[in-house]
CSV table of C-alpha atoms and ligand atoms in Angstrom, one decimal:
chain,number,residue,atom,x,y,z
A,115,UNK,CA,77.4,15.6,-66.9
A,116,UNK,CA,74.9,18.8,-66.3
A,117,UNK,CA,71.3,17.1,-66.2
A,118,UNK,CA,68.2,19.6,-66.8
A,119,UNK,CA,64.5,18.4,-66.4
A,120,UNK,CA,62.4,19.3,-68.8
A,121,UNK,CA,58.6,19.9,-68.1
A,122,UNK,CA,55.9,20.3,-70.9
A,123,UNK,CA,52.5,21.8,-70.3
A,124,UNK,CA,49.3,20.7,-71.7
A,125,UNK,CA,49.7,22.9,-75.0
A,126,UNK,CA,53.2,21.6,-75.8
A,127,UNK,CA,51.5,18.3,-75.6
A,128,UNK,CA,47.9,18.5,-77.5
A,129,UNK,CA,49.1,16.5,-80.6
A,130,UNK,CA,51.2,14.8,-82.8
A,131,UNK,CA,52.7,17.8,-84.5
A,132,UNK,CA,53.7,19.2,-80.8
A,133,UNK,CA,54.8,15.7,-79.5
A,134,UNK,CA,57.7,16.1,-82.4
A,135,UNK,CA,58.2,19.6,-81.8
A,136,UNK,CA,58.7,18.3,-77.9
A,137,UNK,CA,61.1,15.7,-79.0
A,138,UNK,CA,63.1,17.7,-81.4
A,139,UNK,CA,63.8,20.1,-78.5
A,140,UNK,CA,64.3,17.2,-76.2
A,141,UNK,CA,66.9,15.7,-78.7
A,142,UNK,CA,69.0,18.4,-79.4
A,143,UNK,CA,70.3,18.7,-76.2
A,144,UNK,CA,71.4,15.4,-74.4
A,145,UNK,CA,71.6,17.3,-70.6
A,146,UNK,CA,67.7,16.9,-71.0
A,147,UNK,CA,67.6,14.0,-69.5
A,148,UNK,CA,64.6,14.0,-67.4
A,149,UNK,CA,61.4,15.0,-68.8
A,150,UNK,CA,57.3,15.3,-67.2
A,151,UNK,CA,54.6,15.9,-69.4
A,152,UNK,CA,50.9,17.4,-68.5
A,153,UNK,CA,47.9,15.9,-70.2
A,154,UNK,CA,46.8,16.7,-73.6
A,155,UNK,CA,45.7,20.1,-73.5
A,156,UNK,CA,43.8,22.3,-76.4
A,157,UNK,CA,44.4,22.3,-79.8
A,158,UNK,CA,42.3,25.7,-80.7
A,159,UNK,CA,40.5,27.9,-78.4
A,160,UNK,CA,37.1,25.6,-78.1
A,161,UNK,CA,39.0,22.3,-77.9
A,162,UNK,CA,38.7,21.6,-74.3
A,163,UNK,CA,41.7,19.5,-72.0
A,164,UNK,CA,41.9,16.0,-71.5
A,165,UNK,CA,42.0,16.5,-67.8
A,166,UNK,CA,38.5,18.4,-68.0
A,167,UNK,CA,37.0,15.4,-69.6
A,168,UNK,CA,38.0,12.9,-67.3
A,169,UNK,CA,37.0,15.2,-64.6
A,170,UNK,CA,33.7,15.1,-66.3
A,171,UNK,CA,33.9,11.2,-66.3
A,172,UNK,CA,34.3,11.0,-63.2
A,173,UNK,CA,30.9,13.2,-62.2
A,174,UNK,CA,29.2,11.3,-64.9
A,175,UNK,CA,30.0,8.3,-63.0
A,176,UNK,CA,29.1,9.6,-60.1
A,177,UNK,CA,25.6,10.4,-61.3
A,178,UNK,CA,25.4,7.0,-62.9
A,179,UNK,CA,25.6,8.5,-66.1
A,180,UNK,CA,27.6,6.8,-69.1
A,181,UNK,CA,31.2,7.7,-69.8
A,182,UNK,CA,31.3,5.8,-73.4
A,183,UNK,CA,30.6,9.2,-75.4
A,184,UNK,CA,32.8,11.1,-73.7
A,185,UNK,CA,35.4,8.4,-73.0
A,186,UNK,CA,35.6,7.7,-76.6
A,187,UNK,CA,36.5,11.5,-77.1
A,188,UNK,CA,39.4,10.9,-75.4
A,189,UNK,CA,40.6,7.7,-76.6
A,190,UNK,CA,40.2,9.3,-80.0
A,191,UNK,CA,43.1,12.1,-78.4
A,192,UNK,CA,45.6,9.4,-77.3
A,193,UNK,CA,45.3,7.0,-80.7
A,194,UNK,CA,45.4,10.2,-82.9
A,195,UNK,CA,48.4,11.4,-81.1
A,196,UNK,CA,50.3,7.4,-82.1
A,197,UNK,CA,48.3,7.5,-85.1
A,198,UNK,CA,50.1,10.6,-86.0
A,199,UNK,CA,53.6,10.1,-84.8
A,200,UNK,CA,53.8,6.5,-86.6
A,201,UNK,CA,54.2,5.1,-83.0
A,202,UNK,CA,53.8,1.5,-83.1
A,203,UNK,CA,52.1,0.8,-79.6
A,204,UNK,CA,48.9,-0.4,-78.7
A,205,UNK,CA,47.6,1.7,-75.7
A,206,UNK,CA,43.9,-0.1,-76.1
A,207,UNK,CA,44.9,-2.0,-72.7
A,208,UNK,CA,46.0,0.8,-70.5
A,209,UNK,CA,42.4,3.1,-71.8
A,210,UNK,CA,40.7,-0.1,-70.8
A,211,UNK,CA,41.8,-0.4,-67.8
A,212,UNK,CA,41.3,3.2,-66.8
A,213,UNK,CA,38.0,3.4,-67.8
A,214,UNK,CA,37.1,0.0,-65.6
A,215,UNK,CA,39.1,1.4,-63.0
A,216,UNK,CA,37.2,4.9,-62.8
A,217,UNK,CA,34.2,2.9,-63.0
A,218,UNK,CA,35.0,1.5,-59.6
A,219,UNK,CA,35.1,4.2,-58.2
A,220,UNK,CA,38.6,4.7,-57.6
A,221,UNK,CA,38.5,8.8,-57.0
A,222,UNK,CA,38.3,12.0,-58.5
A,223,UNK,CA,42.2,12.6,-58.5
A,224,UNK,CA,42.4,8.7,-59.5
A,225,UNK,CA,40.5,10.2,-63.1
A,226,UNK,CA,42.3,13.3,-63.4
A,227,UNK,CA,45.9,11.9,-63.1
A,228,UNK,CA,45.3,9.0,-66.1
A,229,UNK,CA,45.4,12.3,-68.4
A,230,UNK,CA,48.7,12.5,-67.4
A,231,UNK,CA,50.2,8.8,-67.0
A,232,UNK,CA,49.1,7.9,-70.6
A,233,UNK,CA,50.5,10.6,-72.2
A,234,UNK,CA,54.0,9.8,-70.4
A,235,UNK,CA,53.7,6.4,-71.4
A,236,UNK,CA,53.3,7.8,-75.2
A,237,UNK,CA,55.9,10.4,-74.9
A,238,UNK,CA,58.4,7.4,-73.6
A,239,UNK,CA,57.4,5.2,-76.1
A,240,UNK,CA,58.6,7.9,-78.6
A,241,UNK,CA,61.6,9.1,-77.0
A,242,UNK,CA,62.8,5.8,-76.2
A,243,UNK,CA,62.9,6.8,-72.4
A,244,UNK,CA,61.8,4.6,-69.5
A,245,UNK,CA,58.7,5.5,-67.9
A,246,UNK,CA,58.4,6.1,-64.2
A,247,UNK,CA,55.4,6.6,-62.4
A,248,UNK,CA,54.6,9.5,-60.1
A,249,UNK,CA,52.8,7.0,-57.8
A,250,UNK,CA,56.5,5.3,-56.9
A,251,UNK,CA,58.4,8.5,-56.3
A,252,UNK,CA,56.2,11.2,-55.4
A,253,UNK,CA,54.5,10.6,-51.8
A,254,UNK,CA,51.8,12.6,-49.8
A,255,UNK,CA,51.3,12.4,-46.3
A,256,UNK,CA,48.1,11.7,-44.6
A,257,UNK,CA,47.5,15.2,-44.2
A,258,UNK,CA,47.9,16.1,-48.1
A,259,UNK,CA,51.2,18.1,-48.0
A,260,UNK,CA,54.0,16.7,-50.0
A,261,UNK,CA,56.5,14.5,-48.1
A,262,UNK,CA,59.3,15.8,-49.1
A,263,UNK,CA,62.0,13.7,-47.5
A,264,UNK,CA,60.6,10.6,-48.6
A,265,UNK,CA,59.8,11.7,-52.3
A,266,UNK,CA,63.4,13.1,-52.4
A,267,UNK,CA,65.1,10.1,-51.4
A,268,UNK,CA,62.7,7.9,-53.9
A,269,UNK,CA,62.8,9.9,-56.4
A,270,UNK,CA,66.8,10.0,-56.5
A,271,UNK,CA,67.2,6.2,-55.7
A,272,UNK,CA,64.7,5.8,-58.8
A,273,UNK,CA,66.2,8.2,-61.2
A,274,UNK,CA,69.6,7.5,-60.8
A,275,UNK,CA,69.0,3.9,-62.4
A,276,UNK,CA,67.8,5.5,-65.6
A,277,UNK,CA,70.4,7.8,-67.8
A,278,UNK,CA,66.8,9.4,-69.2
A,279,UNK,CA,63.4,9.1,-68.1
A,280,UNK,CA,59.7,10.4,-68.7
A,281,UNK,CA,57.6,10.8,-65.6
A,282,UNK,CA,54.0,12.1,-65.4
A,283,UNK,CA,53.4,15.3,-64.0
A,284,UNK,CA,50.3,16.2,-61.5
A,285,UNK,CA,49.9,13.2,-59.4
A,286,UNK,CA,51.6,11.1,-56.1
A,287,UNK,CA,50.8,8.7,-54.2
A,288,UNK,CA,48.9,8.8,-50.0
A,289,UNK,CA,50.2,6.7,-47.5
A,290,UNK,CA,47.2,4.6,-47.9
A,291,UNK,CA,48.2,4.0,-51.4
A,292,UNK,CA,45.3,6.3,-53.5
A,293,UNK,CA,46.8,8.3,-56.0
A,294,UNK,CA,45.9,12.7,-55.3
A,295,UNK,CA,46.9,15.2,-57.5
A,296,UNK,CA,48.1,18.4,-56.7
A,297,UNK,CA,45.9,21.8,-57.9
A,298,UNK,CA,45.1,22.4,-61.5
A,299,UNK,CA,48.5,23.4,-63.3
A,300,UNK,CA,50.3,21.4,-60.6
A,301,UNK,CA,52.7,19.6,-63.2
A,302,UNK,CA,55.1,22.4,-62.9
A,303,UNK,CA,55.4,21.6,-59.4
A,304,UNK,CA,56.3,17.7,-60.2
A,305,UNK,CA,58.8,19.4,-62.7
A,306,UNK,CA,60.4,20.9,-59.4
A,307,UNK,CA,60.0,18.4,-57.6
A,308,UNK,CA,62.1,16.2,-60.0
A,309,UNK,CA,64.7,18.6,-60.4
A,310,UNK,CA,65.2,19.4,-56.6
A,311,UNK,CA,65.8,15.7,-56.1
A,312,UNK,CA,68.2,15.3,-58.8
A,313,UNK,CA,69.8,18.4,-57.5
A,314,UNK,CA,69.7,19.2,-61.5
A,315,UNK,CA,71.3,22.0,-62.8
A,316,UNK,CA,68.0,23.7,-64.5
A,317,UNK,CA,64.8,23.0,-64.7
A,318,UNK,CA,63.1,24.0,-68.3
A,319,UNK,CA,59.5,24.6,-67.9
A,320,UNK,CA,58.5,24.5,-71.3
A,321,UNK,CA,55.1,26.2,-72.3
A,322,UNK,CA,53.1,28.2,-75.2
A,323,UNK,CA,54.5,31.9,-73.9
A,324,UNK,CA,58.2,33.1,-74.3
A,325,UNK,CA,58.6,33.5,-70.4
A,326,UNK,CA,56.9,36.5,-68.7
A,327,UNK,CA,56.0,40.0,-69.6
A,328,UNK,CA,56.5,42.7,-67.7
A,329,UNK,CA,52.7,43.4,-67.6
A,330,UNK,CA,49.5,42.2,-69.0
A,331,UNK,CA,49.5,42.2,-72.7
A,332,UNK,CA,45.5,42.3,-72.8
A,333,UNK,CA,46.2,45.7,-70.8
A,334,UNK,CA,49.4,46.7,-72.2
A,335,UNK,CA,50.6,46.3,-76.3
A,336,UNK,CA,53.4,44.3,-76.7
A,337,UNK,CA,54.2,44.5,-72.9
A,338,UNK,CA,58.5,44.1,-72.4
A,339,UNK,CA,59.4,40.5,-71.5
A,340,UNK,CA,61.4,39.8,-68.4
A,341,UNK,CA,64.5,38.2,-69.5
A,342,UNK,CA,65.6,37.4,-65.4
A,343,UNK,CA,63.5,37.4,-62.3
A,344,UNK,CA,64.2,36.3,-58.9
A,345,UNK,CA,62.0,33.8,-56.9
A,346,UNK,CA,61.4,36.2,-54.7
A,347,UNK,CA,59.9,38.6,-57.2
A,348,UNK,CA,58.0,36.0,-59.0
A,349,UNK,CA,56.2,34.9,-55.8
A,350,UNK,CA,55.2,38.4,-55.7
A,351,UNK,CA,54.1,38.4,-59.2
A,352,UNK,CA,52.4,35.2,-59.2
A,353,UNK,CA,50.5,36.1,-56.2
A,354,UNK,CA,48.6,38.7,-57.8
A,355,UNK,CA,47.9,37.2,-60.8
A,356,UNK,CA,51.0,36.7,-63.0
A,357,UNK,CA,49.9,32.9,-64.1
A,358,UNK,CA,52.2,31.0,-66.3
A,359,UNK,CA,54.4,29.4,-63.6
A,360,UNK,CA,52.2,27.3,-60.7
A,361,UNK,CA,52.9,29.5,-57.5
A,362,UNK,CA,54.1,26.3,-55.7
A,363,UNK,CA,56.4,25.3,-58.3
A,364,UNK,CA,59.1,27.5,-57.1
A,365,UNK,CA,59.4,26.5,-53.3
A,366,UNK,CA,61.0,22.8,-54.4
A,367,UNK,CA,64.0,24.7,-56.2
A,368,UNK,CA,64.2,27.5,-54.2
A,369,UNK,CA,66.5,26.4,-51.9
A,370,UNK,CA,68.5,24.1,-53.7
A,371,UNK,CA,68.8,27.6,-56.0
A,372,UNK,CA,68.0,25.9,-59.2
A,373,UNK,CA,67.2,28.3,-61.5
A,374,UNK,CA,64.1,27.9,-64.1
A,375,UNK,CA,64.2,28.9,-67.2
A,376,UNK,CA,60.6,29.3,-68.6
A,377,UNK,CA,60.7,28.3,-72.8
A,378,UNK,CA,58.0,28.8,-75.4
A,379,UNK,CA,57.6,25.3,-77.5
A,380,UNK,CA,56.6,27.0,-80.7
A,381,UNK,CA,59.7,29.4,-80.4
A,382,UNK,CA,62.7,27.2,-78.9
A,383,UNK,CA,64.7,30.2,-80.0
A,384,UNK,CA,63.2,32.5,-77.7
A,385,UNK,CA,65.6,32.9,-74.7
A,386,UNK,CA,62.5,32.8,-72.1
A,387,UNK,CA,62.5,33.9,-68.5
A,388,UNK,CA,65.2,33.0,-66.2
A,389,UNK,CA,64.0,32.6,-62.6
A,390,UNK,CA,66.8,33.3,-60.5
A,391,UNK,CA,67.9,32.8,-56.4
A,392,UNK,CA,69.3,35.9,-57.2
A,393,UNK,CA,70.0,38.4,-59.9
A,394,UNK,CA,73.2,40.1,-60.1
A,395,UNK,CA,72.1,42.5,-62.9
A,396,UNK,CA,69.5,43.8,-60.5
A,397,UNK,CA,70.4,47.7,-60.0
A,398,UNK,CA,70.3,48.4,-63.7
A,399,UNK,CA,69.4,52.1,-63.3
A,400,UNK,CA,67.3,51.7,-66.5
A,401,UNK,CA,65.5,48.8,-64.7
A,402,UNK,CA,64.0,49.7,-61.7
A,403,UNK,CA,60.5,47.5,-61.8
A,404,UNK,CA,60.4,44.3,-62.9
A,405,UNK,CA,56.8,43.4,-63.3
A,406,UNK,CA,53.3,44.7,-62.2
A,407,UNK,CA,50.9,42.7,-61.9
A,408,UNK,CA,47.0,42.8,-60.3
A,409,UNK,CA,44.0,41.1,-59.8
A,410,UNK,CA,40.1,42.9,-59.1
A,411,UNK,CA,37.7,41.6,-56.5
A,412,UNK,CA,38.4,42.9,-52.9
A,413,UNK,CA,37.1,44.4,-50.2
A,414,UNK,CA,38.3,46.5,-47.3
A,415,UNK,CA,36.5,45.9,-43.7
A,416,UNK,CA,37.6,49.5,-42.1
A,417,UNK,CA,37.0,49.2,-38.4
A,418,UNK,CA,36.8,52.3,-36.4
A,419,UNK,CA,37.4,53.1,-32.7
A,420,UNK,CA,38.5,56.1,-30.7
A,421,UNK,CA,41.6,55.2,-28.7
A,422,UNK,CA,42.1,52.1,-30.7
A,423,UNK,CA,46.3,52.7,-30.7
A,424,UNK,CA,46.0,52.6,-26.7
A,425,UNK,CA,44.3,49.6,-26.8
A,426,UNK,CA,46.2,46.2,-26.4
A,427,UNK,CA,45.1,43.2,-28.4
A,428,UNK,CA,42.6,44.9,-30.8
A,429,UNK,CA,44.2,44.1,-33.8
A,430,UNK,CA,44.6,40.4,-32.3
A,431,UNK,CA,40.7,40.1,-31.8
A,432,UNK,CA,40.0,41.6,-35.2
A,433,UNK,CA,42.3,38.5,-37.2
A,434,UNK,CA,40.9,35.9,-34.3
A,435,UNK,CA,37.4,36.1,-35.7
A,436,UNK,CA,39.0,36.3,-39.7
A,437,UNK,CA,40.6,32.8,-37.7
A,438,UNK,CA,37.7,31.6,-36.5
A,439,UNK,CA,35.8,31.5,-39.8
A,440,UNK,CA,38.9,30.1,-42.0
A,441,UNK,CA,39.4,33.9,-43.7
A,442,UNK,CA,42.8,34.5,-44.7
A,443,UNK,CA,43.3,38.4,-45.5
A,444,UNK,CA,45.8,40.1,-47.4
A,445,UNK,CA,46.6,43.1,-46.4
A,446,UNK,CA,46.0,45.4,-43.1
A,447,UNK,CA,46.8,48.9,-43.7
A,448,UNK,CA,45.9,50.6,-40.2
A,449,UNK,CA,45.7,54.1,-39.3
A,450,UNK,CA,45.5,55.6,-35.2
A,451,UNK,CA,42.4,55.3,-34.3
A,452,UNK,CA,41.3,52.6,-37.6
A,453,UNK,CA,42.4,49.6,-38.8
A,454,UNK,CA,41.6,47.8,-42.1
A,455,UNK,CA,41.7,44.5,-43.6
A,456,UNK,CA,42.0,43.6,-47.2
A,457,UNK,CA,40.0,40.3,-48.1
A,458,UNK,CA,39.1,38.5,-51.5
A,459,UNK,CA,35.6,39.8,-51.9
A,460,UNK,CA,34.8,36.2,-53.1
A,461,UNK,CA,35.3,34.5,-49.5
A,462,UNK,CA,33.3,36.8,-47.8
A,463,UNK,CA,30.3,34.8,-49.7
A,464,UNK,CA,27.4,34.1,-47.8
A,465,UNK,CA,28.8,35.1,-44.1
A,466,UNK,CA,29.5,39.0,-44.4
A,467,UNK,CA,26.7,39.4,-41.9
A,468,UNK,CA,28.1,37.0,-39.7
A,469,UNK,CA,31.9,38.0,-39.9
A,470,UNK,CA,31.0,41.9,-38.7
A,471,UNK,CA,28.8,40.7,-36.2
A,472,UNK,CA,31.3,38.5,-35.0
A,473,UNK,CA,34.2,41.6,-35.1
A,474,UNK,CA,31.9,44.0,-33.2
A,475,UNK,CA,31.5,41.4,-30.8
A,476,UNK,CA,34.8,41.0,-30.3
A,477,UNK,CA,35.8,44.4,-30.2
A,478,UNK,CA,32.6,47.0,-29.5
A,479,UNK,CA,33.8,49.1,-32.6
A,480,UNK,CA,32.4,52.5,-33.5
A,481,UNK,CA,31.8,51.9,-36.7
A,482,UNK,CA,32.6,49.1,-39.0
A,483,UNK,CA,32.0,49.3,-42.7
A,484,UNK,CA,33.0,47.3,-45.5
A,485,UNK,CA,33.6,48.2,-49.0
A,486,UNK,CA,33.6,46.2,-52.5
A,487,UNK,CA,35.1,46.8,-55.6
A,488,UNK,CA,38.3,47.4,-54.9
A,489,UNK,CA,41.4,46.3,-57.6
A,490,UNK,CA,45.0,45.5,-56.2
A,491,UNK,CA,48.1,45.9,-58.3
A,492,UNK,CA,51.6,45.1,-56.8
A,493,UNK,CA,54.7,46.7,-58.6
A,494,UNK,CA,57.5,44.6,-57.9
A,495,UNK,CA,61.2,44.6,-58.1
A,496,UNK,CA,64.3,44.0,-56.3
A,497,UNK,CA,65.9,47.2,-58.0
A,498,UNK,CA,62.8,49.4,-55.8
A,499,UNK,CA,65.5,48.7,-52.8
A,500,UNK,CA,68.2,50.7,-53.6
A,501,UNK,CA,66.7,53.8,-55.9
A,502,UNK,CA,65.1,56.7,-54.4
A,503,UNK,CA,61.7,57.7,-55.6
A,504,UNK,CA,60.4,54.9,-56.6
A,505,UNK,CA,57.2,55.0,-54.7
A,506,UNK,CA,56.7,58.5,-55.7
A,507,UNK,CA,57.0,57.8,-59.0
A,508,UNK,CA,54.7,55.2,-58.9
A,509,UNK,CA,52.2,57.5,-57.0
A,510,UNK,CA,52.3,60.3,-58.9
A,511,UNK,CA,51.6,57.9,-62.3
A,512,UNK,CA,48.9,57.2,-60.8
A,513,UNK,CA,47.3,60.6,-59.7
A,514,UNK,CA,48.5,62.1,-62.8
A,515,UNK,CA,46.1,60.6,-64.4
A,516,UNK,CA,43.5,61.3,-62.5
A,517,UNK,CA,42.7,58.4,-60.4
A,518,UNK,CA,42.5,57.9,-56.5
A,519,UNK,CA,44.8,55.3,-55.0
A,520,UNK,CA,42.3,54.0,-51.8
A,521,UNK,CA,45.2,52.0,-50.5
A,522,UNK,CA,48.9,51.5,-50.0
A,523,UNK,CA,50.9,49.1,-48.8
A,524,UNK,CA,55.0,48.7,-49.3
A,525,UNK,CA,56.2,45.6,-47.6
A,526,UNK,CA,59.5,46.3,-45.2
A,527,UNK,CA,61.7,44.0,-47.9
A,528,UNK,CA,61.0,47.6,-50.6
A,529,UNK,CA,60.3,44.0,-52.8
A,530,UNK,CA,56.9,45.4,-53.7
A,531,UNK,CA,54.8,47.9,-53.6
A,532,UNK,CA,51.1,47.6,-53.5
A,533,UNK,CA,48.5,50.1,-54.4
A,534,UNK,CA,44.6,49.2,-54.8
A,535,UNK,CA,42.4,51.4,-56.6
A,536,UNK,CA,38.7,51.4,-57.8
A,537,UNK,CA,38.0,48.2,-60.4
A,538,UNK,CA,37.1,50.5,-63.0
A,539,UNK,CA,40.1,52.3,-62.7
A,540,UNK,CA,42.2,49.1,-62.6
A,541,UNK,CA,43.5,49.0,-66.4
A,542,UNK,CA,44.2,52.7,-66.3
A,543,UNK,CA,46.0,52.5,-63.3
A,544,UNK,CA,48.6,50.0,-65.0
A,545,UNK,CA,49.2,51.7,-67.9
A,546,UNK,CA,50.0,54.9,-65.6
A,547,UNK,CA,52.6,52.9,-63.9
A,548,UNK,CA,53.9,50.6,-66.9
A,549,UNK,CA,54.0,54.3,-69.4
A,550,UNK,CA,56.3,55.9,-66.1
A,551,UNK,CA,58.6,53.1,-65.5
A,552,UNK,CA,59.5,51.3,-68.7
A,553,UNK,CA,57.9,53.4,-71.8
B,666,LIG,N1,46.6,18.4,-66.5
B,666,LIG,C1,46.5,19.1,-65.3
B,666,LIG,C2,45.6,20.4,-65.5
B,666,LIG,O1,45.1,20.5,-66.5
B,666,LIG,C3,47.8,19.5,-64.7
B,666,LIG,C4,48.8,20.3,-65.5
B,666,LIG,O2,48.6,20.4,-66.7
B,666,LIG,O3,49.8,20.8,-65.0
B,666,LIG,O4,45.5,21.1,-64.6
């Protein structure tokens, strides 16, 4: 029997009304066998996520404030969601014990995971599913990175002894036995995780949007959805600011090629994205991009030097001081006698001073400047590879209508190509490249 594993984010989970929208999908398919939930999420726009109260708990207690207020709050969340499903099960205990246990200090990730665990042991209690806990099949080593082998092998032995089961997303256990979550969002990667040890045939990651669009619909109207992407492109996408996936969800199921098929919960009977190992309907003439995506807020450090190209080890020196401070870059478009480096503006915080004294140092430049303001947007698809033009299509979008590309950079895979422009020019800059391509 095909087995899928089902995730459901935070807005698929916010109520009642969505828990039996969540079953009703769940239930009319019996391959669905495996299912993690998020927290509670919003209801409407103001509402604010379970997970952000009990990280607010946990500062409260921190500053030996009181948590009842808030703690009632959300209490009130988890008995309105049994209230409203007709549930008959009595989770006074289990928010009992969480809130003595927070009180004892047993860790920020300790607070934030509860969101999580209770609303699995609803969701269970409704589907009529066991309940398995993340902190018995998802393990961490000492040095926070997922231990893979170990979690696999658990996870499998666990799973195999229940025909259907609900386990929380977010949260593992560390060797030392404290429970740490991954990054915010990071139940799509215990979806993965789930269905890379069940080596399942899909993994539905369920969620408020019908898969992703081809561009931003706050920049573009009614943006084309992409019906089939491949990992490879996503990773692209994701990286520069495509979020509806967690970027880490896909390495789990990458290898074992399990595709993911991203669903909307309000609209089961949208298709969604498929996220492929590979697509075979890639060299669709009609098709040549298949996303753009881009994010504002970098800067460029341009370091000048006469005879640089002769010189061996200058670019090394350059990256050994990024290094030495803990800066990753992003990009290093270099000329002859010039190199640059592309940073997130945001980490040069506070030590700009310090990182070009540190270069010139290292490398007696003849000038060194660094520039703000500067707005990256990566156009990415597989079918770049094999037609011609592309990039000249995509530059002369963009200088068509009037607006100065300050850097390029196309990756040797022809997977991407990336272009940063002035911020202001940012949204303009898409819609050049979005009107030439797919309009
Ligand atoms: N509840 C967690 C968060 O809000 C994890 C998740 O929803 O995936 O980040």
């Amino acid at each position: 029997m095909k087995v899928k594993v089902v995730k459901f984010g935070g807005s698929s989970l916010a109520d009642a009304e969505h828990f039996k929208q969540v079953a009703n999908i769940i239930k009319a398919d019996s391959q669905r066998r495996y299912v993690v939930p998020s927290a509670p999420g919003k209801r409407f726009k103001e509402d604010i996520k379970v997970t952000d109260m009990l990280y607010e708990c946990y500062e409260k207690i921190r500053n030996h404030e009181s948590i009842d207020e808030i703690y009632a709050k959300i209490s009130d969340r988890y008995n309105s969601i049994i209230a409203g499903l007709g549930l008959d099960f009595d989770i006074s205990g289990e928010l009992e014990y969480v809130k003595s246990a927070m009180m004892h200090r047993s860790g920020r990730d300790f607070a934030a995971s509860r969101g999580e665990y209770l609303n699995s042991l609803i969701l269970a209690k409704y589907l009529k599913f066991d309940f398995v806990d993340a902190e018995n099949v998802i393990y961490f080593k000492d040095n926070g990175t997922l231990d893979e082998e170990k979690t696999n092998e658990a996870m499998r032995e666990e799973l195999m002894q229940h025909k259907n089961a609900v386990i929380p997303g977010f949260y593992g256990v560390m060797p030392n036995g404290t429970i740490k979550t991954f990054s915010r969002g990071g139940s799509d990667i215990t979806g993965s995780i789930v269905a890379r040890a069940l080596d399942a045939d899909l993994y539905e990651n369920w969620t408020d949007v019908s898969g992703f669009l081809m561009a931003d619909p706050r920049m573009i109207e009614n943006p084309c959805p992409i019906k089939t992407i491949t990992y490879r492109e996503l990773r692209e996408l994701s990286y520069m600011g495509a979020t509806v996936l967690h970027e880490d969800a896909i390495f789990p199921v990458k290898n074992a090629k399990i595709p993911i098929n991203i669903r909307n919960t309000n609209r089961p009977q949208d298709p969604g994205t498929m996220i492929v190992a590979e697509n075979k309907n890639d060299f669709d003439a009609e098709k040549i991009i298949t996303g753009i995506a881009g994010r504002k807020g970098f800067s460029v450090i341009t370091i000048e030097k006469d005879m640089m190209n002769s010189e061996v080890g200058y670019g090394r020196k350059v990256l050994e001081v990024l290094e030495d401070n803990e800066i990753s870059f992003e990009h290093l478009p270099s000329g002859i006698d010039n190199m640059s480096v592309v940073i997130e503006s945001a980490v040069l915080d506070g030590r700009r001073d310090k990182v070009l004294t540190s270069i010139n140092r290292a490398v007696h430049a003849d000038s060194i400047t660094i520039e703000d303001g500067l707005a990256l947007i990566a156009i990415v698809g597989l079918g770049m590879v094999k037609y011609k033009g592309a990039a000249a299509r995509v530059f002369n979008a963009i200088s068509a209508a009037g607006i100065n590309i300050r850097m390029i950079d196309q990756g040797s895979s022809e997977l991407s190509i990336i272009v940063g422009v002035e911020e202001h020019d940012f949204e303009k800059a898409v819609c050049a490249i979005y009107n030439e391509f797919v309009k």
